[in-house]
Coordinates of C-alpha atoms in Angstrom, one line a residue:
X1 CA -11.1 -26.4 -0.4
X2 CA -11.8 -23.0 -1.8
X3 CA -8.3 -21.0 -2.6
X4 CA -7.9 -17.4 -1.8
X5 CA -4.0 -16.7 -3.3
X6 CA -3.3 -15.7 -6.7
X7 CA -0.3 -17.4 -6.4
X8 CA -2.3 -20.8 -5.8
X9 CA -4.2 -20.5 -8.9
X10 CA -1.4 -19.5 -10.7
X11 CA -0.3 -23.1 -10.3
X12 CA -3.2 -24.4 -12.7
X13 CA -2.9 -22.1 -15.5
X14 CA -0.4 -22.6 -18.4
X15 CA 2.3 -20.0 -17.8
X16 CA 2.4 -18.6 -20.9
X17 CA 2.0 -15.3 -20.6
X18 CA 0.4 -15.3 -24.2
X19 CA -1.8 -12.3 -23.2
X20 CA -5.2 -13.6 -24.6
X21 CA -6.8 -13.0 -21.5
X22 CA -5.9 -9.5 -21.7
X23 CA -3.4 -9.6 -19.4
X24 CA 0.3 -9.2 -19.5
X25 CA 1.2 -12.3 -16.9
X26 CA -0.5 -15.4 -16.0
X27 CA 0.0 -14.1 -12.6
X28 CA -1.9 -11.0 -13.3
X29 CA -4.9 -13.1 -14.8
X30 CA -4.5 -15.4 -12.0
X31 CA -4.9 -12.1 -9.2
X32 CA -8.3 -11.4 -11.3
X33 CA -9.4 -14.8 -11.3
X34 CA -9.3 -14.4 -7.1
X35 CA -11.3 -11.0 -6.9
X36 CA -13.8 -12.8 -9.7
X37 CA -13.2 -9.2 -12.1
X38 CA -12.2 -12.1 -14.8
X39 CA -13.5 -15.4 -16.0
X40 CA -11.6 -19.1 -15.9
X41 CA -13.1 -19.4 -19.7
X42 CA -10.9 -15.9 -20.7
X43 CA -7.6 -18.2 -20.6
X44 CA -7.8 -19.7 -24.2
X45 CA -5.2 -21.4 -23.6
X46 CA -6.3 -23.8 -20.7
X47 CA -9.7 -25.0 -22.8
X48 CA -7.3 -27.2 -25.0
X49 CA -7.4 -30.7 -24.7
X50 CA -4.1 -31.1 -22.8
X51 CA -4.8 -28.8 -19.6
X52 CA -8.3 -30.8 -19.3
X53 CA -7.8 -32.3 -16.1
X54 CA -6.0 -28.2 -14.2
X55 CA -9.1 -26.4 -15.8
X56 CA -11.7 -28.6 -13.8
X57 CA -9.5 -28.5 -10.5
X58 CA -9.2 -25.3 -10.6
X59 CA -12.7 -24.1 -11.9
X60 CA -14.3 -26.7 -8.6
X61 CA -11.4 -24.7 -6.3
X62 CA -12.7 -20.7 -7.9
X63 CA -16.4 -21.9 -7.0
X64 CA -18.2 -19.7 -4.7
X65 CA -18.6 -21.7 -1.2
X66 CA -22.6 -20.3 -1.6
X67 CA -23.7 -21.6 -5.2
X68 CA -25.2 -19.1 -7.7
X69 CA -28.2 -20.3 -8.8
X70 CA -30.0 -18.2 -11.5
X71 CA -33.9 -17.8 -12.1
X72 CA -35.7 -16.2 -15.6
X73 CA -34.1 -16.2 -18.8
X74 CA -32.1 -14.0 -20.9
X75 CA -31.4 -10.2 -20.6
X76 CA -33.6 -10.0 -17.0
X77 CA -32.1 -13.4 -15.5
X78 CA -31.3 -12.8 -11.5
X79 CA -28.4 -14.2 -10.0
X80 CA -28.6 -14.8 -6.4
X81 CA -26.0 -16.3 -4.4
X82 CA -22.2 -16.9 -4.7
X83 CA -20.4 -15.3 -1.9
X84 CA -17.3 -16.1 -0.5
X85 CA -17.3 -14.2 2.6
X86 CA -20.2 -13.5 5.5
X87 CA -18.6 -9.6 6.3
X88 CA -18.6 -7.6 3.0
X89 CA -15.5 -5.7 3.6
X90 CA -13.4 -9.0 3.7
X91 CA -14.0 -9.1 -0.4
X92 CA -17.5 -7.9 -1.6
X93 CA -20.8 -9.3 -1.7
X94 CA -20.9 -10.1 -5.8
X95 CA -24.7 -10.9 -6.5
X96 CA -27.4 -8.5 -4.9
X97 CA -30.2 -9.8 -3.6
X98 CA -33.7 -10.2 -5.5
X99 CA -36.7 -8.5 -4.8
X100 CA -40.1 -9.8 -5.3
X101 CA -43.2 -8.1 -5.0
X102 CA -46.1 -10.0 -5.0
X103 CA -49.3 -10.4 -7.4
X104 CA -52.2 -13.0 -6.4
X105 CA -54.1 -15.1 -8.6
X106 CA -57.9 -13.9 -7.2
X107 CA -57.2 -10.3 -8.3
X108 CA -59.2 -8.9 -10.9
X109 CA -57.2 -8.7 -14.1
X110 CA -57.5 -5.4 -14.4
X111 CA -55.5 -4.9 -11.3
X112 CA -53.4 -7.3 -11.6
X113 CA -52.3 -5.8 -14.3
X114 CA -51.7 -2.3 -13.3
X115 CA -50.0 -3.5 -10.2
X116 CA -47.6 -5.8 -13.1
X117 CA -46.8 -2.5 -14.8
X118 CA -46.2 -0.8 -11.5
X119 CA -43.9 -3.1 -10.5
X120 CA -42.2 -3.0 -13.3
X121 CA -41.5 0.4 -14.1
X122 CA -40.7 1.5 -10.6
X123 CA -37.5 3.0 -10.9
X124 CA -35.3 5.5 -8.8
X125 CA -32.2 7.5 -10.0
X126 CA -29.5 7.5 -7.2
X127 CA -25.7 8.0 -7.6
X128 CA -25.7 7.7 -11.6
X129 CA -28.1 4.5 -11.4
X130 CA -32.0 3.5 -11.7
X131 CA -32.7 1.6 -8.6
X132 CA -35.2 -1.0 -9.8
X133 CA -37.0 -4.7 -9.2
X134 CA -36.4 -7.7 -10.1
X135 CA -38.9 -10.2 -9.8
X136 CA -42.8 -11.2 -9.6
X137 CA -44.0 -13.4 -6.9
X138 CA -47.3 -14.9 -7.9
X139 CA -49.7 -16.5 -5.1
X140 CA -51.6 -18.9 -5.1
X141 CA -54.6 -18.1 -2.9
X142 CA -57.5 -19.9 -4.5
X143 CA -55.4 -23.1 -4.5
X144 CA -56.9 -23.7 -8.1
X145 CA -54.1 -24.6 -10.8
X146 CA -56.7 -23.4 -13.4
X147 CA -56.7 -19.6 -12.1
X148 CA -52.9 -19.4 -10.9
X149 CA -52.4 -20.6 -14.6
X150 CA -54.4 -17.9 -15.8
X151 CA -52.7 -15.4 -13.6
X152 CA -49.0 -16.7 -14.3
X153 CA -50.1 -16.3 -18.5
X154 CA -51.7 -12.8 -17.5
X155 CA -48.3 -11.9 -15.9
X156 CA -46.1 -13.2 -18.6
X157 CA -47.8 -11.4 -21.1
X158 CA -47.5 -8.1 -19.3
X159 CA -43.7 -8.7 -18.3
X160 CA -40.6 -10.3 -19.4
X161 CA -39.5 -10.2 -15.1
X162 CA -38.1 -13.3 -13.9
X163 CA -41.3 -15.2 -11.7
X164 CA -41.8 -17.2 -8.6
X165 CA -44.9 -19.2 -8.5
X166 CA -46.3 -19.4 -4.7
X167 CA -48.4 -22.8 -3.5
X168 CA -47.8 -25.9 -1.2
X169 CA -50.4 -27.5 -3.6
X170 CA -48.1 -29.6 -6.0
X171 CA -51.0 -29.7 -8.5
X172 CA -51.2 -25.9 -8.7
X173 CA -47.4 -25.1 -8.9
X174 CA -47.2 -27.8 -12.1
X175 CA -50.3 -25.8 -13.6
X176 CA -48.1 -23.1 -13.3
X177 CA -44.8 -24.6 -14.9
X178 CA -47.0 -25.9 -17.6
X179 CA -47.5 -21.6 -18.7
X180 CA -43.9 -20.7 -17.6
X181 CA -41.9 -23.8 -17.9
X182 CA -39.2 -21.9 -20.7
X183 CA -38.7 -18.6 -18.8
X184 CA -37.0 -20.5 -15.6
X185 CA -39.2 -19.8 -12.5
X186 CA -38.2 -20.2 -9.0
X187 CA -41.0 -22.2 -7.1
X188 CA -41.9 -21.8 -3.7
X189 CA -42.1 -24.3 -2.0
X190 CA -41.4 -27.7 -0.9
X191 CA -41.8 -28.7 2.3
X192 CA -41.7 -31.5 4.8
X193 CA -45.1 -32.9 3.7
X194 CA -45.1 -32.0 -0.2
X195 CA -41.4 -32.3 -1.2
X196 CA -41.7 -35.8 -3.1
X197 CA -44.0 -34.4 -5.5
X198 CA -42.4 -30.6 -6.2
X199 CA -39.1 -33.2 -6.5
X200 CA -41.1 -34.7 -9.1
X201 CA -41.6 -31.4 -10.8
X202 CA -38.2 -29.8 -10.0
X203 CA -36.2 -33.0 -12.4
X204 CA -39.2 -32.9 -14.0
X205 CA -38.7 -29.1 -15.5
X206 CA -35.1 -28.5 -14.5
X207 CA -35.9 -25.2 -12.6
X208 CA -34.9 -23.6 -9.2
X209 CA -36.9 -24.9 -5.9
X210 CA -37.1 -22.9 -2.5
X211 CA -36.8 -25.2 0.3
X212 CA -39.2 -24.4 3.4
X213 CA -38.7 -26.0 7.0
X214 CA -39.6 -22.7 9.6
X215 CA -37.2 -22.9 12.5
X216 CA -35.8 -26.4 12.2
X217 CA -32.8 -26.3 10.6
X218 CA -31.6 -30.1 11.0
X219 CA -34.7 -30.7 8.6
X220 CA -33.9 -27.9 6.2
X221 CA -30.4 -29.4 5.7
X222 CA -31.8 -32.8 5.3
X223 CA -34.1 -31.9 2.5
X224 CA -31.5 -30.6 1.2
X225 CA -29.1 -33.0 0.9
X226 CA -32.3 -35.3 -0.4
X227 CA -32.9 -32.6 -3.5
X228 CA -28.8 -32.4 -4.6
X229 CA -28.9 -36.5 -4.3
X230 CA -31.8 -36.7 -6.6
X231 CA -30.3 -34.6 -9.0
X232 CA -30.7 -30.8 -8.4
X233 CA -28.8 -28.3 -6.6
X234 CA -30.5 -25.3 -8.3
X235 CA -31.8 -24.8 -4.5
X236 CA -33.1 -21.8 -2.2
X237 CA -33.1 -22.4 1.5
X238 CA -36.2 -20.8 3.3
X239 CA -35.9 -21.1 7.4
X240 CA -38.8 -19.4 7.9
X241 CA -39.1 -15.5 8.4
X242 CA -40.5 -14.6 11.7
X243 CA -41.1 -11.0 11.8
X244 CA -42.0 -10.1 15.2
X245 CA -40.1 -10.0 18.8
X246 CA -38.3 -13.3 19.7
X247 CA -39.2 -15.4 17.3
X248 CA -37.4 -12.2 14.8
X249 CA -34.3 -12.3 16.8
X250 CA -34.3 -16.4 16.4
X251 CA -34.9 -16.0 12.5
X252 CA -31.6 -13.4 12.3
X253 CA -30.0 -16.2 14.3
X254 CA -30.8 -18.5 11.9
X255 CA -29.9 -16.7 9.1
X256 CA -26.7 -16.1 10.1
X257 CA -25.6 -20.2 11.3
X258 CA -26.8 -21.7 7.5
X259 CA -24.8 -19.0 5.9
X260 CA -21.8 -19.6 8.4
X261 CA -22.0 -22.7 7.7
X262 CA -22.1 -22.6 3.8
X263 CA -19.4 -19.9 3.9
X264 CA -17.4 -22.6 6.4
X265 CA -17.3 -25.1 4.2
X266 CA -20.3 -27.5 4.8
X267 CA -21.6 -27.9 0.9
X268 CA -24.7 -29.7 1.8
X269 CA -26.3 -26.1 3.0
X270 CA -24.1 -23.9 1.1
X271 CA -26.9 -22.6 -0.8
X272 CA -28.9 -18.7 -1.2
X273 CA -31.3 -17.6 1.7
X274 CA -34.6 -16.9 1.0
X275 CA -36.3 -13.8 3.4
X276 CA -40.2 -13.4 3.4
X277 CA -40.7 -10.1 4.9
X278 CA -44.3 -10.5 3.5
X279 CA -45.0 -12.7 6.5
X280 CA -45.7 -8.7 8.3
X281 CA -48.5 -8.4 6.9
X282 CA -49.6 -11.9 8.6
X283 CA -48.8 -10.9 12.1
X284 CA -50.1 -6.8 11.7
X285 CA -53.5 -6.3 10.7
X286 CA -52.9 -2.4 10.5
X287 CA -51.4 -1.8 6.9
X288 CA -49.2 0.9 8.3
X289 CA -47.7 -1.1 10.6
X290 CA -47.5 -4.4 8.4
X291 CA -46.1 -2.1 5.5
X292 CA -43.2 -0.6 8.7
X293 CA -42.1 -3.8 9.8
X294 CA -42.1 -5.2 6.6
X295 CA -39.4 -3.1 5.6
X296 CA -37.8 -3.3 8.9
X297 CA -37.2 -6.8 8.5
X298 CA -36.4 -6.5 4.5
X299 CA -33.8 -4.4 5.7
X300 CA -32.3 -6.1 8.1
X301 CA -32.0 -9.3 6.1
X302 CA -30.7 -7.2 3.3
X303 CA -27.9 -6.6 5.6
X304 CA -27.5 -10.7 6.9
X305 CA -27.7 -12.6 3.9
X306 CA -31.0 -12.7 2.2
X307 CA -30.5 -13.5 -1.3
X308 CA -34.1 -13.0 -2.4
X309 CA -37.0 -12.0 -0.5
X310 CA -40.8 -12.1 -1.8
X311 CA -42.5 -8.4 -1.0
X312 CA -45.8 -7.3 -0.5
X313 CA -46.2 -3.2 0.1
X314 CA -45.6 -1.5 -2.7
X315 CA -45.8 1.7 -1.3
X316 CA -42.6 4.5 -2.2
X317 CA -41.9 4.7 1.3
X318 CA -41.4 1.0 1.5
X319 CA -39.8 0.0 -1.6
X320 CA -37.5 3.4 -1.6
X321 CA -35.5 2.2 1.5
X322 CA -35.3 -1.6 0.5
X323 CA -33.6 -0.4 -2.4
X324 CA -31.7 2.2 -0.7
X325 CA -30.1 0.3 1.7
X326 CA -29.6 -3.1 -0.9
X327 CA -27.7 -0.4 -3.1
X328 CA -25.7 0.1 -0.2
X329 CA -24.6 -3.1 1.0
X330 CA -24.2 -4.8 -2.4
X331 CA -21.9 -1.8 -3.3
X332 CA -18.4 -3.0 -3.8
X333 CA -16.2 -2.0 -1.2
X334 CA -12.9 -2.5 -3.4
X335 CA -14.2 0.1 -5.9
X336 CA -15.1 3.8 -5.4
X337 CA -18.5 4.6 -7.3
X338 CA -17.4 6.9 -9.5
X339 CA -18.7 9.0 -12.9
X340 CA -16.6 9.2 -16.1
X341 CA -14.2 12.0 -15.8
X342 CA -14.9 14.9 -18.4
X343 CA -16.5 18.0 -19.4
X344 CA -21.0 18.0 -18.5
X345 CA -23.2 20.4 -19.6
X346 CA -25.6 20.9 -17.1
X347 CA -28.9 22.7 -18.7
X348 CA -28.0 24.7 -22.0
X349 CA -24.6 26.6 -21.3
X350 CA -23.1 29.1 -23.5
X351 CA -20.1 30.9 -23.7
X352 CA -21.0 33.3 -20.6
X353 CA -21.5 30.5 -18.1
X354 CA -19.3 28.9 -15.8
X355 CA -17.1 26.3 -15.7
X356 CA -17.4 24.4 -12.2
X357 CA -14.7 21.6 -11.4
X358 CA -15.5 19.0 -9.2
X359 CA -14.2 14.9 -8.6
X360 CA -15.4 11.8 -10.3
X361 CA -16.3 10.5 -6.6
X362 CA -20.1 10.0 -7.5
X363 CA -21.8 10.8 -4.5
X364 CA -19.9 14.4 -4.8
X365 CA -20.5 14.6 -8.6
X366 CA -24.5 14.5 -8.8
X367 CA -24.4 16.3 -5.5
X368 CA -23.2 19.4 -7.0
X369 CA -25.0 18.5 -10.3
X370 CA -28.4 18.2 -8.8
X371 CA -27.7 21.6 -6.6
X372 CA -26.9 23.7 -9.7
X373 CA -29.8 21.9 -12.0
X374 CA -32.4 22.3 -9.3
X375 CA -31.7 25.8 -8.9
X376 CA -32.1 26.2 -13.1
X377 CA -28.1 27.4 -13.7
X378 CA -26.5 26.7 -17.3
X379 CA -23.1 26.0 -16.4
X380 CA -20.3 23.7 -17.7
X381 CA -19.6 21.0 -14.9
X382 CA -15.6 19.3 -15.1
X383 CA -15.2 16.4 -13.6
X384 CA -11.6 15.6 -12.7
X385 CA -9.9 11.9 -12.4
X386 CA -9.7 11.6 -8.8
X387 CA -9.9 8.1 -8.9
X388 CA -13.2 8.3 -7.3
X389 CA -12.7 10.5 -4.2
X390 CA -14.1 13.5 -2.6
X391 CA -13.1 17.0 -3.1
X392 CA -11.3 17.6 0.1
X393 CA -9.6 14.2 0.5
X394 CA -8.5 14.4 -3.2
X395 CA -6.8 17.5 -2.5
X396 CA -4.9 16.3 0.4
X397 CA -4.2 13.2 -1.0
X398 CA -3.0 14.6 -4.3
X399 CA -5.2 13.4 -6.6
X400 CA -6.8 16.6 -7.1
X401 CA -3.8 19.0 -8.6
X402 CA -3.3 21.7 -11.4
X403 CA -1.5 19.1 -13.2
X404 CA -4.4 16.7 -13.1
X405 CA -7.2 19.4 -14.0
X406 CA -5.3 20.7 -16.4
X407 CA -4.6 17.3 -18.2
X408 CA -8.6 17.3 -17.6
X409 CA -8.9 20.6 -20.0
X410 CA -6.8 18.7 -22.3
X411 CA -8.0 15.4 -22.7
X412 CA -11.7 16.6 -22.7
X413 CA -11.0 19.3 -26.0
X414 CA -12.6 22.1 -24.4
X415 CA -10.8 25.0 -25.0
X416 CA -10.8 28.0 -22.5
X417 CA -10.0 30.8 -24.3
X418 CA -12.2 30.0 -27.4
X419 CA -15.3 27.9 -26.1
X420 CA -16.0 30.9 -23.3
X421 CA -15.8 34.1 -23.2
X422 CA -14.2 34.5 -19.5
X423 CA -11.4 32.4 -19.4
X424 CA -12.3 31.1 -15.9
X425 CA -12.2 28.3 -13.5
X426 CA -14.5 27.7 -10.7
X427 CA -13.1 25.9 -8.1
X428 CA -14.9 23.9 -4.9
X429 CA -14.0 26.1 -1.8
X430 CA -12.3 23.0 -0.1
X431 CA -10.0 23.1 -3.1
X432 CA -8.9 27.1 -2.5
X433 CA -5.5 25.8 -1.9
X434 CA -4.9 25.3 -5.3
X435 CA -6.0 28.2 -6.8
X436 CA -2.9 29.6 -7.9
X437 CA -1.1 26.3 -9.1
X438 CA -4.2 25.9 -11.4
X439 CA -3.5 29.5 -12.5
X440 CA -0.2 28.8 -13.4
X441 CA -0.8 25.4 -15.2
X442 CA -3.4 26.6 -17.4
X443 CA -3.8 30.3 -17.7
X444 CA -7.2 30.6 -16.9
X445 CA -8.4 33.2 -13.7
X446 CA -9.5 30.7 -10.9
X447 CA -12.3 31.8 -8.8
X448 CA -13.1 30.2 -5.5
X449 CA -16.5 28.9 -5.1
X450 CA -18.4 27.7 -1.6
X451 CA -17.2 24.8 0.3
X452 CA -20.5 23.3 -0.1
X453 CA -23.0 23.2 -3.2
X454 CA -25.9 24.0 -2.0
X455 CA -24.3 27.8 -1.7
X456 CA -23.9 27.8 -5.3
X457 CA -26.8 29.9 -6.1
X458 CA -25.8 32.5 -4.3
X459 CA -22.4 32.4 -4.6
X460 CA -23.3 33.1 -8.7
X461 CA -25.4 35.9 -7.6
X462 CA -22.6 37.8 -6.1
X463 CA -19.7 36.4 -8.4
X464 CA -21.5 36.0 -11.9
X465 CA -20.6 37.0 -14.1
X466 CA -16.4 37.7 -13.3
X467 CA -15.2 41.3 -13.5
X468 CA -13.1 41.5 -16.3
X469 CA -9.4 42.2 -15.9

């Protein structure tokens, strides 16, 4: 049984307070060890020989009900798995899901290369991040271990991305391993009439396995249980991924009872879900339309508890909203997304250009940052400790005050009356409340500036430069 209390792990750890974890309390430690922000290991003290037998319990009672199992090696490894909850805003949901976009082994090697690189490098900057993917799914579709050997060495020497090698042929899969045995790939996949021999390979190489069994979940349990009593539980569960009209709305059904019943305490399917939104392009013979629903049904099981799914369009318009919306869900509820708070230069400011202040609430920060270095203006941009929230709420709430941005001009060494040669502040619009409290505080002249940045430009036109007083 899984515990959910600080208080009940507190019970396991030494009680020392000895504040090698970094924390002042065992109590404290014992509240991160819950919300998983620190590790079991962290407590030096409970690794000595004497608190043996409290460190097991209580490392089998801080498991995740869904196991983590991990694929690739080093820096790139992907983590998939390891929930505690089915609705995100109960905790979070901790590892996001993989996405794999697929190579096969009958393309010319000239294009499967580009399409390697392409994968690779795709990248898109949102909120202060790259959006990017993880994974190569390599198919098998001339069923000849030879060439899918060829293609998984042709892929490994053009990227150090995490694999997963696609046959039901046994034979082809271990040609496969044989190339990529040290760099941990995920195979796909056993199922009801080849699972003794990918078992064989599985214990054989000690890497991950997806399990396959379309709409019969009685079978999927059952293989396995079979795979975790013959020694692995580094397992993916694959119920099949229908991707048109009823037989979709049974595959979200059946989504959501394995992970119910994983999160509900039945360890035998407590394992990560594997989505094939790839199966669109088998049911759509129109590219558009397989490349449409194909993200349709990404996104969806993005949402309902696909932990990896293997890709085919690699179209912007396809792969922008997967990543979109798996930024979205896997973003953690118990923590605003938010910028370091400080002094930006946005283009090449000098003393003449003004200073904008605005919240460390992310979403608002490159907002306003983007608006004024779109629109080519040199400007100084101050971000203020809001603790990650919006101008307008930050102000009501009071974490946007004179104090606070004038501890900002302190902290950040910027210095007004020397570094420009106005001595002014620009405030957001939805902020013109505190225009003369931030006068007071710092000394600077406060302008007011619009409500929303996308006036900025012609706010400056009409404002900028200050008239001198």
């Amino acid at each position: 049984m899984k515990i959910n209390s600080p208080l009940e792990a507190y019970k396991y750890l030494p009680g020392t307070n000895c504040g090698e974890c970094g924390e002042q309390t065992c109590m404290a430690f014992a509240a991160h060890l819950i919300d998983r922000s620190k590790d079991l290991t962290e407590c030096t003290p409970i690794l000595e020989d004497k608190f043996k037998k409290k460190y097991e319990e209580l490392d089998a009672l801080l498991a995740p009900e869904i196991r983590e199992v991990e694929i690739g090696v080093g820096e790139n490894v992907v983590k998939i798995g390891g929930d505690d909850v089915l609705y995100r805003h109960k905790l979070t949901f901790f590892n996001q899901n993989a996405l794999a976009y697929d190579v096969w082994d009958t393309m010319d090697e000239k294009d499967l290369v580009e399409r390697v690189k392409y994968i690779q490098d795709f990248k898109k900057f949102y909120v202060g991040n790259f959006l990017t993917v993880d994974m190569i799914a390599i198919r098998s579709t001339s069923d000849d271990p030879k060439k899918f050997a060829a293609a998984v060495k042709k892929v490994m020497e053009t990227t150090d991305l995490p694999l997963v090698l696609c046959s039901f042929n046994p034979e082809v899969l271990r040609a496969g391993l044989e190339v990529a045995k040290d760099i941990n790939p995920l195979l796909y996949a056993a199922n009801k009439d080849n699972w003794k021999e990918i078992a064989d390979l599985v214990l054989e190489y000690d890497v991950p396995v997806t399990l396959f069994a379309p709409d019969d979940l009685d079978l999927l349990k059952s293989m396995a249980k079979t795979f975790a009593e013959m020694g692995t539980e580094k397992l993916v569960l694959d119920p099949g991924t229908f991707p048109t009209g009823e037989r979709l709305r049974k595959t979200f059904n059946n989504f959501i009872k394995v992970r119910r019943a994983g999160i509900e305490g039945d360890r035998e399917i407590a394992y990560p879900i594997m989505a094939v939104p790839f199966t669109a392009w088998m049911a759509h013979d129109d590219p558009v339309s397989a490349s449409y629903w194909e993200t349709v049904v990404a996104s969806v099981f993005t949402v309902k508890y696909g932990d990896i799914m293997i890709l085919h369009s690699t179209e912007p318009y396809a792969m922008l909203p997967e990543l979109h919306i798996r930024d979205t869900i896997y973003t953690d509820p118990r923590k605003p997304v938010t910028v370091d708070p400080g002094m930006y230069e946005v283009g090449e400011p000098t003393k003449d250009s003004p200073v904008l202040v605005t919240t460390n609430f992310a979403l608002t920060y490159y907002t306003v940052e983007s608006d004024i270095s779109s629109n080519k203006i040199d400007c100084y941009l101050w971000a203020i400790d809001t603790e990650g929230i919006g101008v307008e709420a930050a102000v009501a709430g009071g974490q946007l005050t004179a104090d606070k941005i004038k501890k900002g001009i302190e902290e950040s060494g910027f210095d007004l009356k020397k570094d420009t040669s106005h001595n002014t502040i620009v405030l957001p619009g939805l902020a013109a409340r505190l225009q003369g409290d931030v006068e007071d505080a710092t000394g600077a002249n406060v302008l007011i500036g619009p409500a929303d940045s996308g006036r900025i430009p012609g706010w400056m036109e009409k404002n900028w430069p200050p008239e001198k007083k």
